[in-house]
Short mmCIF file of C-alpha atoms in Angstrom, two decimals:
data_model
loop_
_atom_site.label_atom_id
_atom_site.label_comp_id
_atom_site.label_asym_id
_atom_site.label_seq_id
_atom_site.Cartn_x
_atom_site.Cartn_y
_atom_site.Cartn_z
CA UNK A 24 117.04 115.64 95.47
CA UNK A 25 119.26 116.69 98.48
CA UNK A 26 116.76 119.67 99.49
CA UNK A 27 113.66 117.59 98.83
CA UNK A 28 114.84 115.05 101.43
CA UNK A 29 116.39 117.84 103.68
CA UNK A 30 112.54 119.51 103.43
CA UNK A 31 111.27 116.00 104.19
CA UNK A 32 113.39 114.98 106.82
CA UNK A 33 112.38 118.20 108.52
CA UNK A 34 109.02 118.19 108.34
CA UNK A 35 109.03 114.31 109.72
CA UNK A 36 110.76 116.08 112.60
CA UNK A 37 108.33 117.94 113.09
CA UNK A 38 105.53 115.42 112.74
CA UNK A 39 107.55 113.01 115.34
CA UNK A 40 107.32 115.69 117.75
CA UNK A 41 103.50 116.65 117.19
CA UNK A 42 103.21 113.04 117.68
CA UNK A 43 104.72 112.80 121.03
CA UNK A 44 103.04 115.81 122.50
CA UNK A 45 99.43 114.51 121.39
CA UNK A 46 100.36 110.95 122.90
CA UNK A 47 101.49 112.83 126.37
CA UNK A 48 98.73 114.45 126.80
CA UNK A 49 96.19 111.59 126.11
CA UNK A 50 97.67 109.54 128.50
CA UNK A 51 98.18 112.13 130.54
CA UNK A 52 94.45 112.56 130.96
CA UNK A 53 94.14 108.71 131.42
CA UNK A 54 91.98 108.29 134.74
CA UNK A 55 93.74 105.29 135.65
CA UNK A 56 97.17 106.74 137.74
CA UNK A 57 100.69 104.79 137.00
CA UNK A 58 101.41 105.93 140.97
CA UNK A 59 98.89 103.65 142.52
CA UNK A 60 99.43 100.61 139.07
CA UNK A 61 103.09 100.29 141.05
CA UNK A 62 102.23 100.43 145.02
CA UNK A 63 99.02 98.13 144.40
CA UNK A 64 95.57 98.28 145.88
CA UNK A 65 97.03 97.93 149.18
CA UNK A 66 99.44 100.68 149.64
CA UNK A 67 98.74 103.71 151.48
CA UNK A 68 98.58 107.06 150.18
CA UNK A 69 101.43 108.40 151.51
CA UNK A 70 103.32 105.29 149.70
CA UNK A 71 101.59 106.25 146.41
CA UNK A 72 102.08 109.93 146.96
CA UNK A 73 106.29 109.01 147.75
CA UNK A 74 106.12 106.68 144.10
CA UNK A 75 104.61 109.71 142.38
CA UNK A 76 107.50 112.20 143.78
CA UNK A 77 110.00 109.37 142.28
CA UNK A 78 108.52 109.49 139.15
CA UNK A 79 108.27 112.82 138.47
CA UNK A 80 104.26 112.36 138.21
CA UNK A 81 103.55 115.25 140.60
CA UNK A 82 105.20 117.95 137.94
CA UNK A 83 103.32 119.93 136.04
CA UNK A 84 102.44 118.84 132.80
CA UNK A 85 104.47 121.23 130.50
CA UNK A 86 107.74 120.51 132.84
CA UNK A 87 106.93 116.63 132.38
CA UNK A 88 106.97 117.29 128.93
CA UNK A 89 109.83 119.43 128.56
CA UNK A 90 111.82 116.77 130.58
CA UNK A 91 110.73 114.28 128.32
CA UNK A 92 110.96 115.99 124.66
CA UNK A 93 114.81 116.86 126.33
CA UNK A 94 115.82 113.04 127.06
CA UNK A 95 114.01 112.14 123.57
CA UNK A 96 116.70 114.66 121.36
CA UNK A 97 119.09 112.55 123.38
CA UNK A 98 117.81 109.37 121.88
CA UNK A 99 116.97 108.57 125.71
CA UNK A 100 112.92 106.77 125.87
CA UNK A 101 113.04 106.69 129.70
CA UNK A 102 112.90 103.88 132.02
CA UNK A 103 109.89 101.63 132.46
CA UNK A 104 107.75 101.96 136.05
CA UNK A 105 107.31 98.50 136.20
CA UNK A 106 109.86 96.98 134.56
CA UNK A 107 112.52 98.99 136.16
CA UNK A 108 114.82 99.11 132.27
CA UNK A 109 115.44 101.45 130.27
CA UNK A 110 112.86 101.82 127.46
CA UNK A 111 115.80 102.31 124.80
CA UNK A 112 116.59 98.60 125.89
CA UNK A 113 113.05 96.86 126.04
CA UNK A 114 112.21 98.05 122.73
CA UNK A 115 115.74 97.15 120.95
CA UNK A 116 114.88 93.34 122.38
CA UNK A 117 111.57 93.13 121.02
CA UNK A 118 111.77 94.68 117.53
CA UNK A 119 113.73 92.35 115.91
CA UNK A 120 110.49 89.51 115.98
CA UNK A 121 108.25 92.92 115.11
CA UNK A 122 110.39 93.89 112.26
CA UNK A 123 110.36 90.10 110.84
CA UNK A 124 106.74 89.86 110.92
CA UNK A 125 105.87 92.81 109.62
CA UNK A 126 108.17 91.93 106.75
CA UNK A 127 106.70 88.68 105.94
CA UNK A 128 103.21 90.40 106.52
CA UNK A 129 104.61 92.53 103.65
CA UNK A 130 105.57 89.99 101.79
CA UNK A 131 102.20 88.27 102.35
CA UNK A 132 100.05 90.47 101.80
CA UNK A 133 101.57 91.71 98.53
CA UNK A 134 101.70 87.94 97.06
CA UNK A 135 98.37 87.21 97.58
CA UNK A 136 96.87 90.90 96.54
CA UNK A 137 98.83 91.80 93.32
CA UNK A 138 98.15 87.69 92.24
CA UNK A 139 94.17 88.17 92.78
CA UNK A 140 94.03 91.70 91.10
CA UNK A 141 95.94 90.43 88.41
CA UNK A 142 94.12 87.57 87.48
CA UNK A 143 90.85 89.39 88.18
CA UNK A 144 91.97 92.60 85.86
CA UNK A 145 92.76 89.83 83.12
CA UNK A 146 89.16 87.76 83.70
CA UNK A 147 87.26 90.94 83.76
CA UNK A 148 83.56 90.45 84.62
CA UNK A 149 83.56 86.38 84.25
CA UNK A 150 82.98 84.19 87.10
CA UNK A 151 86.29 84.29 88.39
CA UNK A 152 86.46 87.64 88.43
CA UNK A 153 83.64 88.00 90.83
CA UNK A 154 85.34 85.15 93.13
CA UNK A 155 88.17 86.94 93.39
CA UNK A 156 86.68 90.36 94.48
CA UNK A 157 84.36 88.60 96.80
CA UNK A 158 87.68 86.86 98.46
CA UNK A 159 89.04 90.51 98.83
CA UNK A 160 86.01 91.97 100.30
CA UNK A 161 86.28 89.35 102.74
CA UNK A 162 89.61 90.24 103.45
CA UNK A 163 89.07 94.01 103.85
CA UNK A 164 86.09 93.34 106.25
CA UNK A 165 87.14 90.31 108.42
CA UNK A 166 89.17 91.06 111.97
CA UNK A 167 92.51 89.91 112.25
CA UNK A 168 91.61 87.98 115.43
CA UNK A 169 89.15 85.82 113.91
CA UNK A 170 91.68 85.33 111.34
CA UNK A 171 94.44 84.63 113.75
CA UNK A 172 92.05 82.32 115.74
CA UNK A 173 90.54 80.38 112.65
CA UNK A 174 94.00 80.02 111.08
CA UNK A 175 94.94 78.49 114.07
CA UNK A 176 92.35 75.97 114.56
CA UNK A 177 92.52 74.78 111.02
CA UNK A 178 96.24 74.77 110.20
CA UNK A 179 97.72 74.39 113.78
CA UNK A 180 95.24 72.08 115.69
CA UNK A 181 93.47 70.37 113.03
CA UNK A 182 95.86 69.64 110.40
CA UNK A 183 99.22 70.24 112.65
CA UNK A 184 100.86 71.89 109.81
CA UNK A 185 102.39 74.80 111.96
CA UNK A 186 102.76 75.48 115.96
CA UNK A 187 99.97 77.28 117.83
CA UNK A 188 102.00 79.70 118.86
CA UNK A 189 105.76 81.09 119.60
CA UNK A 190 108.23 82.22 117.78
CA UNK A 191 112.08 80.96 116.61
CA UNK A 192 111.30 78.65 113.17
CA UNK A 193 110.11 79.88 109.79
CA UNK A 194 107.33 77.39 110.67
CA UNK A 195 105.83 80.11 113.51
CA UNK A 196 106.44 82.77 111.15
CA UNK A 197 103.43 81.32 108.77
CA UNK A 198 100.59 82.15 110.14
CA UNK A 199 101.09 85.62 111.76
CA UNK A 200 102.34 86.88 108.21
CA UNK A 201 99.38 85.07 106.47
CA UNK A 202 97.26 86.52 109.56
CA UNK A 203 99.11 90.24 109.51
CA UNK A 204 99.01 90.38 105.62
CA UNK A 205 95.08 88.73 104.95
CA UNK A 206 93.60 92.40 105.38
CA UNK A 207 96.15 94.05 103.14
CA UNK A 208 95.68 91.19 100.39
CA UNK A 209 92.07 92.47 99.82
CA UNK A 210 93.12 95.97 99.33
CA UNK A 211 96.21 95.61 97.49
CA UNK A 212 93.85 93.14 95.09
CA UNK A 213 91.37 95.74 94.53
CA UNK A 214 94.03 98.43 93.85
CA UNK A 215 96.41 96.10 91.40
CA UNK A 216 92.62 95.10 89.16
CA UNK A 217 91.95 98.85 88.92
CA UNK A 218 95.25 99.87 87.91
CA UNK A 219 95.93 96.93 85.91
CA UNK A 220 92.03 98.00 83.81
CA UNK A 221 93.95 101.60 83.40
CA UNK A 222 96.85 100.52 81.98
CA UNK A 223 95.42 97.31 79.50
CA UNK A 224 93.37 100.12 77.63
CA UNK A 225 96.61 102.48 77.08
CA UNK A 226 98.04 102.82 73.84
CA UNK A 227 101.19 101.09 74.30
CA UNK A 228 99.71 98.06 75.25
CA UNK A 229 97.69 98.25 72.22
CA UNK A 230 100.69 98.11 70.25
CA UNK A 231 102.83 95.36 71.86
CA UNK A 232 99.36 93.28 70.98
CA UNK A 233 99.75 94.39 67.04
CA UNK A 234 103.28 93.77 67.35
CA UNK A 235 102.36 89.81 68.12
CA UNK A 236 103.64 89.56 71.64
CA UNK A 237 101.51 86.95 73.27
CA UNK A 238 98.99 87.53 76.42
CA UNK A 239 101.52 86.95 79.05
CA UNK A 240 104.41 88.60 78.00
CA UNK A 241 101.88 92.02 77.33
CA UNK A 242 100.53 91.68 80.88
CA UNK A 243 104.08 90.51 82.91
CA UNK A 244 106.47 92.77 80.87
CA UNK A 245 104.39 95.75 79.92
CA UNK A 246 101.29 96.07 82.05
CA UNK A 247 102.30 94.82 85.35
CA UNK A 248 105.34 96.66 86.21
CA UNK A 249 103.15 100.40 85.16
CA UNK A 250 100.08 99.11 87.11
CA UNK A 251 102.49 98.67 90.49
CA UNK A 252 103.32 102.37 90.79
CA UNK A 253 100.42 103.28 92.50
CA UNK A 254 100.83 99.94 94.87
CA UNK A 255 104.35 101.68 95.62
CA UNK A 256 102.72 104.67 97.42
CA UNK A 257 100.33 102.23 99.26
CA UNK A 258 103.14 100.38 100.97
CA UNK A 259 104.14 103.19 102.94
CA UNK A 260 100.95 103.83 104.02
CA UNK A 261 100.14 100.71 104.47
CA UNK A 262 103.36 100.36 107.51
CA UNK A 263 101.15 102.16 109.76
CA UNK A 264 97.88 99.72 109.39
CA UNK A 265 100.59 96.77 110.18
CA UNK A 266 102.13 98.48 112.99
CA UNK A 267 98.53 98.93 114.31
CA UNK A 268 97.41 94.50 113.47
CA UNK A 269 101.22 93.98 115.05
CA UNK A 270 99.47 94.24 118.53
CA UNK A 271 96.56 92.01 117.89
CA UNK A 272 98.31 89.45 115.76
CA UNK A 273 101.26 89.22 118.62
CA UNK A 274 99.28 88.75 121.28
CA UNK A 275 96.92 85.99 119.53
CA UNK A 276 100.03 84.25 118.02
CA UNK A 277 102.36 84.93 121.61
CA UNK A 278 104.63 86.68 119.49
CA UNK A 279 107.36 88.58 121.43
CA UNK A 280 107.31 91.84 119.50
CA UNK A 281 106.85 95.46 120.27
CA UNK A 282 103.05 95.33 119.97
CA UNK A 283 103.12 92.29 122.66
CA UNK A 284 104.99 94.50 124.93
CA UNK A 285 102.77 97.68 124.29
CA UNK A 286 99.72 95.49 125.21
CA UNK A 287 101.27 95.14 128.31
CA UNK A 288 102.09 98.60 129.21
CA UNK A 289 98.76 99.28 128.36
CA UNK A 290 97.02 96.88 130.45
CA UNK A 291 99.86 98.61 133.77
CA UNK A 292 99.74 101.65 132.69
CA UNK A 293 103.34 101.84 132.03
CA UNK A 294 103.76 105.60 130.32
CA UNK A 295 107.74 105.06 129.05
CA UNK A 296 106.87 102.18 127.33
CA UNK A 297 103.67 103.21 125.54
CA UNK A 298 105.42 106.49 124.38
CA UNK A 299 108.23 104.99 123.33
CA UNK A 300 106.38 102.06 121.43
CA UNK A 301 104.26 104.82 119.40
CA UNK A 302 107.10 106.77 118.51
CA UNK A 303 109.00 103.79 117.06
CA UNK A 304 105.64 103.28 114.86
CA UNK A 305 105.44 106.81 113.99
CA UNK A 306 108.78 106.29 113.09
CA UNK A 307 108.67 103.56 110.91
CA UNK A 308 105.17 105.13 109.12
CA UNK A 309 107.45 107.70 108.57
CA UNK A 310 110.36 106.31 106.85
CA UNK A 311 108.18 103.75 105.38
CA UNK A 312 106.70 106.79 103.41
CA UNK A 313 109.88 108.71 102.57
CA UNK A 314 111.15 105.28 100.76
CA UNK A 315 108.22 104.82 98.74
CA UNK A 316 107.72 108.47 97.18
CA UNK A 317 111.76 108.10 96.37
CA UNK A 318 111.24 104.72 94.60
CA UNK A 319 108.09 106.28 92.99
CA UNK A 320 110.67 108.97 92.06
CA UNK A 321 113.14 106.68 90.61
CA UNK A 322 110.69 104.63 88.56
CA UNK A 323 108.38 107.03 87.27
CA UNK A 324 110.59 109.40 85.13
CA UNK A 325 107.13 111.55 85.00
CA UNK A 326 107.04 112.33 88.45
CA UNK A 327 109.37 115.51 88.88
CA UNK A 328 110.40 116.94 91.97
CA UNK A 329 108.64 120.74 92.59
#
């Protein structure tokens, strides 16, 4: 176990810093220039030419790098051009309300997704069935902003059940999460119905029937918990879809959370920020995987480590 996470922990090393170069030089070969962003349409070119010295912007593009990969060994993200923080300090504000959501998006999206598959793997092909597979298409296919926006008008303005927006109750929490986790509910539902299919036909299911055991204690006690293990795997994966909705969802729902804040670098131009948002997602993809192949590890005695 210790080498398999030393040979992990390396390679996700390697993949954070892979990351970081690709991001550098996409936004490197942005058009748009941060120089000009902070002097404003007004300034002259020497003024813009005097920002870019500060910055560092008029360095070649492997030194700007180099300087950069350097301060991030150091655990240092840079400062912000518009801003004027330090990244390290922007992003350690907003990911609190990030990590929350995407929790309860987690938590979402599995309760409504292993439910439906459930019940639809148990009503194969009747009416209900169908229903529920139709609600999960819908859920795969429809954007989270339409989501967002027709949660809001039903729940928030029409009924007044929740807030339109902000964050600090459990009551603002709703409808992000149920927003966040909608497109995750269809796939986890079509995942949990085909595993669940797999495992009612094996032969140990066969025989807690003969043995008398009635219908839910077969499906809750012996078919559920081997039909999750493939769910496991998807929940790492599925980290990097949320931290991807995050931005859309926060800026719909005025949520102050990392992907509100990377919208806004975006929309400036704001380099530190944007590089260090993506590597905190990379980041959390990558853990996020790591902790589901070792609880795949620890409850599938089948799985061996090669």
């Amino acid at each position: 176990m210790a080498a398999y996470l030393a040979r992990r922990l390396l390679g996700s090393a390697l993949i954070l810093i892979g990351i970081s170069l690709v991001t550098f030089v996409l936004l490197y070969l942005l058009p748009a220039d941060p120089a000009r962003q902070i002097a404003g349409r007004s300034a002259t070119a020497a003024t813009v030419e005097n920002i870019r010295e500060q910055l560092g912007l008029n360095l070649p593009f492997y030194e700007r790098y180099l300087r950069y990969l350097g301060g991030l060994l150091q655990g240092d993200l840079g400062r912000s051009y518009i801003q004027r923080t330090e990244v390290n300090t922007l992003i350690a504000s907003r990911l609190p309300p990030s990590l929350l959501l995407m929790a309860a998006g987690i938590a979402a999206e599995l309760a409504i997704g292993l439910t439906v598959g459930i019940l639809a793997a148990v009503r194969r092909r009747t009416k209900l069935d169908q229903g529920l597979m139709v609600f999960s298409f819908v859920g795969v296919s429809a954007p989270q902003f339409v989501v967002g926006i027709l949660l809001i008008y039903v729940f928030a303005y029409w009924l007044g059940w929740f807030p339109l927006s902000g964050y600090g109750t459990p009551q603002h929490l709703v409808l992000p999460a149920l927003t966040l986790g909608f497109l995750g509910a269809g796939w986890y539902a079509r995942m949990m119905r085909s595993s669940m299919l797999d495992v009612l036909q094996q032969d140990f299911v066969r025989t807690a029937r003969a043995k008398g055991l009635g219908k839910a204690r077969v499906v809750l006690r012996h078919a559920v918990p081997n039909a999750l293990l493939p769910v496991i795997a998807m929940v790492g994966i599925d980290i990097g879809i949320l931290m991807s909705g995050i931005v859309v969802v926060e800026s719909v729902f005025g949520w102050p959370g990392i992907g509100q804040l990377a919208w806004q670098a975006i929309q400036r131009v704001d380099i530190p920020i944007i590089m260090g948002v993506t590597l905190v997602a990379a980041c959390a993809i990558v853990v996020g995987n790591l902790i589901a192949d070792i609880l795949a590890l620890f409850m599938d005695p089948r799985i061996k480590l090669r």
